[in-house]
Short mmCIF file of C-alpha atoms in Angstrom, two decimals:
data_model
loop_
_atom_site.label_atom_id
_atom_site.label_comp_id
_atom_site.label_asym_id
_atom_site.label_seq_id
_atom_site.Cartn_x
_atom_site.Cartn_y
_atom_site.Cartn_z
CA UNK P 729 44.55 -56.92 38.49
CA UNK P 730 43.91 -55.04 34.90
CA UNK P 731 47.18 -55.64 33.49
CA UNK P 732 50.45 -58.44 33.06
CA UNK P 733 53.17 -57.96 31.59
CA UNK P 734 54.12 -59.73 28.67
CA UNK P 735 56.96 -62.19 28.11
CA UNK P 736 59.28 -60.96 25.80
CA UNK P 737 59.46 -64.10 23.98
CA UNK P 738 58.61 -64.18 20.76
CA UNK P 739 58.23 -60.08 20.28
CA UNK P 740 57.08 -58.77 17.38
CA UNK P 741 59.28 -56.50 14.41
CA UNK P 742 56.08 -53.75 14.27
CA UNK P 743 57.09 -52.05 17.78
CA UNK P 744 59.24 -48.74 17.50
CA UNK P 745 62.48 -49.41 18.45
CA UNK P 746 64.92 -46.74 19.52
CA UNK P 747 66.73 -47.14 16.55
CA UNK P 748 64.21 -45.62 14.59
CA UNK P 749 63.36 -42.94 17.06
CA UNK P 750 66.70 -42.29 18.36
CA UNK P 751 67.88 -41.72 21.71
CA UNK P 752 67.61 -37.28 22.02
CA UNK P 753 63.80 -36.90 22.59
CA UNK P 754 63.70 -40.09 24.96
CA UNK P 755 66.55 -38.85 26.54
CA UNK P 756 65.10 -35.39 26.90
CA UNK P 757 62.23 -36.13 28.30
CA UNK P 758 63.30 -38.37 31.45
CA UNK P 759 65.96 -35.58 32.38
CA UNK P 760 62.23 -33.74 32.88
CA UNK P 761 61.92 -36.37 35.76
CA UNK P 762 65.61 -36.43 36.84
CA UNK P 763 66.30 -39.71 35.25
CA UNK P 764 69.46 -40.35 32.77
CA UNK P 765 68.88 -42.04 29.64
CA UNK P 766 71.88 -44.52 29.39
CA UNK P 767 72.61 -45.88 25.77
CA UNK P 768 74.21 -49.67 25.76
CA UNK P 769 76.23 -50.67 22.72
CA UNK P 770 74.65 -53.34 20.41
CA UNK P 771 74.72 -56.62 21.65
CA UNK P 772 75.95 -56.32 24.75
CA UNK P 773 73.76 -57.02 27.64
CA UNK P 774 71.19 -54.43 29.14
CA UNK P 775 71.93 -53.57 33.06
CA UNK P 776 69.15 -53.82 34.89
CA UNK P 777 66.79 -55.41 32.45
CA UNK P 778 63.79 -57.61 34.32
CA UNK P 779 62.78 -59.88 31.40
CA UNK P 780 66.64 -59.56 29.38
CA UNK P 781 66.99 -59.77 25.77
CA UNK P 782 66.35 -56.06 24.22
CA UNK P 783 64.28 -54.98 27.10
CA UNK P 784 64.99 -51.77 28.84
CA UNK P 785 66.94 -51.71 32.52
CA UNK P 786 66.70 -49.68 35.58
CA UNK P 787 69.25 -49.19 38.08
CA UNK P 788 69.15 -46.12 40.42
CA UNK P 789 67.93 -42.81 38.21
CA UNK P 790 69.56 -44.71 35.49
CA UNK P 791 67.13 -46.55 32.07
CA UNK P 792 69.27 -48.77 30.40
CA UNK P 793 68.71 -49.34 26.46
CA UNK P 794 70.24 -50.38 23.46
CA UNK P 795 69.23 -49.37 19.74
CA UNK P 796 66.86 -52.74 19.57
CA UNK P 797 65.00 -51.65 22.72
CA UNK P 798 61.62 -51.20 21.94
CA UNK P 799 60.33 -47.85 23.28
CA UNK P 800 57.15 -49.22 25.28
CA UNK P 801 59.61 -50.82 27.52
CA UNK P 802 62.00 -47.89 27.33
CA UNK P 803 59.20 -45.63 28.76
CA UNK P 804 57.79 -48.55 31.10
CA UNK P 805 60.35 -49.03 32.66
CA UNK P 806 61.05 -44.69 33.34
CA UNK P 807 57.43 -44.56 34.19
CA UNK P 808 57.95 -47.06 37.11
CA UNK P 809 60.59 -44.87 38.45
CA UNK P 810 58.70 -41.81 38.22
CA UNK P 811 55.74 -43.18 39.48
CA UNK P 812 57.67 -43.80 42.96
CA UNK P 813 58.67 -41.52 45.42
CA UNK P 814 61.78 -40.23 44.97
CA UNK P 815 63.81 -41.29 48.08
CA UNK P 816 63.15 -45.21 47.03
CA UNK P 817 64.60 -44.31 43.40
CA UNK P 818 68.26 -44.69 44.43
CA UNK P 819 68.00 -48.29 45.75
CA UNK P 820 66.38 -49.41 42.52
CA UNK P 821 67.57 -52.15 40.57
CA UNK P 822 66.32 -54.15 38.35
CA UNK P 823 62.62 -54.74 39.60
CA UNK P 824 60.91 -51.82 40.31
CA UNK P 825 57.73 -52.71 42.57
CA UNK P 826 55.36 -55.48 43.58
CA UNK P 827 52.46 -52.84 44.27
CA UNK P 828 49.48 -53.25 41.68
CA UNK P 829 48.88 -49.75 42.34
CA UNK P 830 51.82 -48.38 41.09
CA UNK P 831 52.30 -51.21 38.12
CA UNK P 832 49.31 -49.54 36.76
CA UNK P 833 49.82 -45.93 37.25
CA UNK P 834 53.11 -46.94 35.17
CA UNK P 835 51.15 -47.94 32.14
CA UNK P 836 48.98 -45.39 32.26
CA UNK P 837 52.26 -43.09 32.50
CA UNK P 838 53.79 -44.59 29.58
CA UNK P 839 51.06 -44.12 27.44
CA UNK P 840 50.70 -40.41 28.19
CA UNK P 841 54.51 -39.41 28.02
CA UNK P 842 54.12 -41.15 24.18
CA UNK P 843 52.60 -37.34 23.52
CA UNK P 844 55.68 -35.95 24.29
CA UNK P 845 57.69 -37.76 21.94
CA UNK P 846 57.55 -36.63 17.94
CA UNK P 847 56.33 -38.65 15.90
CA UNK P 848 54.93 -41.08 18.62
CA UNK P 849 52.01 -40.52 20.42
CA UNK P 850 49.26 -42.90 22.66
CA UNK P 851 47.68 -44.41 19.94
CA UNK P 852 51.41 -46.09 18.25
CA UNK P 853 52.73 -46.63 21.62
CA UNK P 854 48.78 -48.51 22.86
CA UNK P 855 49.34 -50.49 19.52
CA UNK P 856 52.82 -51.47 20.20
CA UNK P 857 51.45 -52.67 23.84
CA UNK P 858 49.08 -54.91 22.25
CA UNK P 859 51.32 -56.02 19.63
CA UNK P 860 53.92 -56.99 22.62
CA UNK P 861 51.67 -59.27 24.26
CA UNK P 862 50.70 -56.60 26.96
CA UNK P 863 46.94 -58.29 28.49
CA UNK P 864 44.58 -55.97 30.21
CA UNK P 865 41.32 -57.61 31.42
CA UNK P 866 39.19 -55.47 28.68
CA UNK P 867 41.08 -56.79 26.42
CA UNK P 868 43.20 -54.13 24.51
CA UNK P 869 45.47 -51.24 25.77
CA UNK P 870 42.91 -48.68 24.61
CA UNK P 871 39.70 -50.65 26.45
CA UNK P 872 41.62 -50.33 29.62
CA UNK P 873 42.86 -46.57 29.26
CA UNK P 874 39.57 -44.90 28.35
CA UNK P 875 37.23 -47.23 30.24
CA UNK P 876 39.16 -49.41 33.20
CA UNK P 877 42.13 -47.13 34.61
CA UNK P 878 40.59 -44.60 36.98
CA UNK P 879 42.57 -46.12 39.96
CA UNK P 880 45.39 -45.02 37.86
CA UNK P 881 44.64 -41.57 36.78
CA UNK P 882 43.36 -41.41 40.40
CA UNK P 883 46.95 -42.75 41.72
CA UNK P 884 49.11 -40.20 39.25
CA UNK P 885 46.77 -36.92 40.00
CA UNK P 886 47.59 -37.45 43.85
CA UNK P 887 51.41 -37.48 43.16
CA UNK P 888 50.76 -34.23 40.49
CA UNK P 889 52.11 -36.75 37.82
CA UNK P 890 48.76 -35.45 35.45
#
């Protein structure tokens, strides 16, 4: 497997948060994908968050995400829902898949749809991957985009996600 995901413990203040981006663009581009952008009120807890604390939730169509939430895990956790058909989308909550396959089509994913977003782009959001604790088996974010994830671009292209 190329990739784990990191424990949130001990995350570090570099990442962009959606504080500093703000919620619009994020929000605008998952309605692209038929997914709501759901804002949670500082503090309180994040529904459908896998690893808790400021991480971003999924439940149904729905990301969860407060103001603290940083955006790789904003747009991980929208990438896993894209990256699966639609009909399983609806009974989605909380942990998205088990399948290798599409856990790495999601990165990829993530890192591509940071384009989209102004002021963003793959090379901040690959930096903010490392800086979370993100572990790939090349040993950085970029190593295992340009050189280890054809299985991934492979996986995306078939579902006309590229």
């Amino acid at each position: 497997m190329p990739y784990e995901h990191p424990s949130p413990a001990g995350s570090p203040d570099t990442v962009l948060r959606l504080a500093e981006l703000g919620f619009d663009a994020p929000g605008a581009l998952l309605a692209r994908y038929n997914l709501t952008l759901q804002r949670v009120d500082d503090g309180a807890p994040i529904p459908g968050s896998f690893w808790g604390d400021e991480e971003a939730g999924i439940i149904g169509t729905t990301v969860y995400a407060r103001a603290d939430t940083p955006l790789h895990s904003l747009l991980h956790e929208a990438c896993h829902l894209i990256v699966m058909p639609p009909e399983r989308r609806l009974d989605v909550h909380t942990n998205a898949t088990d399948s290798i396959e599409e856990e790495d089509a999601t990165c990829y994913l993530q890192i591509v749809l940071a384009e989209a977003l102004p002021g963003v782009g793959r090379d901040r959001l690959m930096a903010d991957m490392d800086a979370w604790g993100y572990t790939f088996r090349l040993g950085s974010t970029r190593a295992w985009f340009d050189n280890d994830a054809a299985e991934a671009r492979a996986f995306l292209a078939s579902r006309q996600l590229l």
